[in-house]
Short mmCIF file of C-alpha atoms and ligand atoms in Angstrom, two decimals:
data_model
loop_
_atom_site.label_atom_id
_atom_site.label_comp_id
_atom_site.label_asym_id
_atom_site.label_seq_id
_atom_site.Cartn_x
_atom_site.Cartn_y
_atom_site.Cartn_z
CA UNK C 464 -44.47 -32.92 -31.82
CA UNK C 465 -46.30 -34.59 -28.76
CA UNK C 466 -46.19 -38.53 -28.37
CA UNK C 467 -47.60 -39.79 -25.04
CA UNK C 468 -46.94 -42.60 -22.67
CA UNK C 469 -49.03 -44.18 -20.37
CA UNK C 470 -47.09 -41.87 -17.32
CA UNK C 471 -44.98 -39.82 -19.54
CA UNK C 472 -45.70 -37.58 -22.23
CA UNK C 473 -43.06 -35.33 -24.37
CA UNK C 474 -44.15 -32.26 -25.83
CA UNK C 475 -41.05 -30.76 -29.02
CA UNK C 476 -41.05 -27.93 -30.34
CA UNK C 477 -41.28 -27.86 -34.23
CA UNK C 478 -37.98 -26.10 -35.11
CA UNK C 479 -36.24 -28.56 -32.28
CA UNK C 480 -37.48 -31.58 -34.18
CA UNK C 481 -36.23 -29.91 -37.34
CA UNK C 482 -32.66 -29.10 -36.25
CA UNK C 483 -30.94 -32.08 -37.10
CA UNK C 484 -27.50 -31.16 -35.01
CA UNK C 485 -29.82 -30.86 -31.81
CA UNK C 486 -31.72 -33.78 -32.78
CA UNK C 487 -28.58 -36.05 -32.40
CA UNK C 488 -27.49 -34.47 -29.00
CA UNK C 489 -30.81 -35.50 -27.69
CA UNK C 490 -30.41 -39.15 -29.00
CA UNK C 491 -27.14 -39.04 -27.70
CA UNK C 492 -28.17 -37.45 -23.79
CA UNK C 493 -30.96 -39.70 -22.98
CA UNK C 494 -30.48 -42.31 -20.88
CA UNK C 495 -33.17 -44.44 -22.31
CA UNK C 496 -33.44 -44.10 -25.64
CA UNK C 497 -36.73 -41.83 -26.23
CA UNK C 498 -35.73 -39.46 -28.69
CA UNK C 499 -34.26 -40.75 -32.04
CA UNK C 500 -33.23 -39.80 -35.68
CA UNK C 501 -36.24 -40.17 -37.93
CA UNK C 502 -35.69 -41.36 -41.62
CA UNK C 503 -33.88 -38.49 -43.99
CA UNK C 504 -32.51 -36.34 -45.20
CA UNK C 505 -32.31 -34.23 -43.51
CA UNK C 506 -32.19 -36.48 -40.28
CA UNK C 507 -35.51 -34.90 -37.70
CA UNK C 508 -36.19 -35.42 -34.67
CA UNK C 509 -38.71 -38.15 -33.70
CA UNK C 510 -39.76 -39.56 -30.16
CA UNK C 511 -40.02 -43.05 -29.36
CA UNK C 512 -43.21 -43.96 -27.94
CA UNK C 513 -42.45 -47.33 -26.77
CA UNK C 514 -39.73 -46.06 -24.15
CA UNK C 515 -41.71 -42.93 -23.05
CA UNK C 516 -42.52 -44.25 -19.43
CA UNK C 517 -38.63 -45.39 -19.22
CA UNK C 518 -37.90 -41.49 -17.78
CA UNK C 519 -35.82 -41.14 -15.55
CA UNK C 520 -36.65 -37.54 -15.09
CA UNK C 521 -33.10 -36.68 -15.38
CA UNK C 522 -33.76 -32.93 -17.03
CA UNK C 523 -30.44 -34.16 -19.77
CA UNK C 524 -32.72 -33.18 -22.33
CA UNK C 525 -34.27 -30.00 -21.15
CA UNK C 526 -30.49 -28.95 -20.68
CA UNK C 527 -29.45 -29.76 -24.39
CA UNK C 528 -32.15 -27.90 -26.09
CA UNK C 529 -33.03 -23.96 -25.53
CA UNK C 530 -35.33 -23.56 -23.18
CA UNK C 531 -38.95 -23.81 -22.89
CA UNK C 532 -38.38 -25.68 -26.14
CA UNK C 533 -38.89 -29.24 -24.51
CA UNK C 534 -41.62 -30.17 -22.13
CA UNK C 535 -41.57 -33.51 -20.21
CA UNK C 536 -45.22 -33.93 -18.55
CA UNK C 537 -45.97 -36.08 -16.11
CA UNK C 538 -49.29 -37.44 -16.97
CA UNK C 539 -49.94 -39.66 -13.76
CA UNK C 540 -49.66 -35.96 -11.91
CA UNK C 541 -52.24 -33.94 -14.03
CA UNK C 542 -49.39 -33.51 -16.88
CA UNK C 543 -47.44 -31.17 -14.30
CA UNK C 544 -44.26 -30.28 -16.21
CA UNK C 545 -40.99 -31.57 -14.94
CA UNK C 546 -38.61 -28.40 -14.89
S1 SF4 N 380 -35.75 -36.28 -18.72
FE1 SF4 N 380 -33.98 -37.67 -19.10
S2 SF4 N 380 -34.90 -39.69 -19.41
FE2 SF4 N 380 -36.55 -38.20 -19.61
S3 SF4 N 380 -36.68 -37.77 -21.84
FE3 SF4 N 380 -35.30 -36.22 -20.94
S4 SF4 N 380 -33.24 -37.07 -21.15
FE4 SF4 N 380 -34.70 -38.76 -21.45
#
């Protein structure tokens, strides 16, 4: 699942947005609120648009999830990947 932002864009892997236990430690690392619980059950993973350019760039999320799984892009840098 990709949602984009005017200067941020998120890029989640399918089985990340279907985990429901890693779903709710990304709603509960981010600092600003851009993942949440979508509508269940099971509870998924969704990503909320409105708060996309609130990153901080903070990498929480990259550490909660396995990696590569997660891709912040930086779309005001030619969607250079913040690692
Ligand atoms: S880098 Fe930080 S602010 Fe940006 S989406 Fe991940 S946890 Fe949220």
């Amino acid at each position: 699942m990709r949602k984009d932002g005017v200067f941020i864009a998120v890029d989640v892997d399918d089985a990340v947005v279907a985990d429901s236990a890693l779903a709710a430690k990304l709603v509960e690392v981010c600092p600003v609120d851009i993942y949440a619980l979508a509508q269940g059950p099971p509870a998924t993973l969704d990503i909320v648009e409105a708060n996309l350019d609130e990153c901080v760039l903070c990498r929480l999320c990259l550490d909660a999830a396995p990696p590569g799984t997660i891709k912040v892009l930086k779309l005001y840098d030619s969607e250079s990947v913040l690692v």
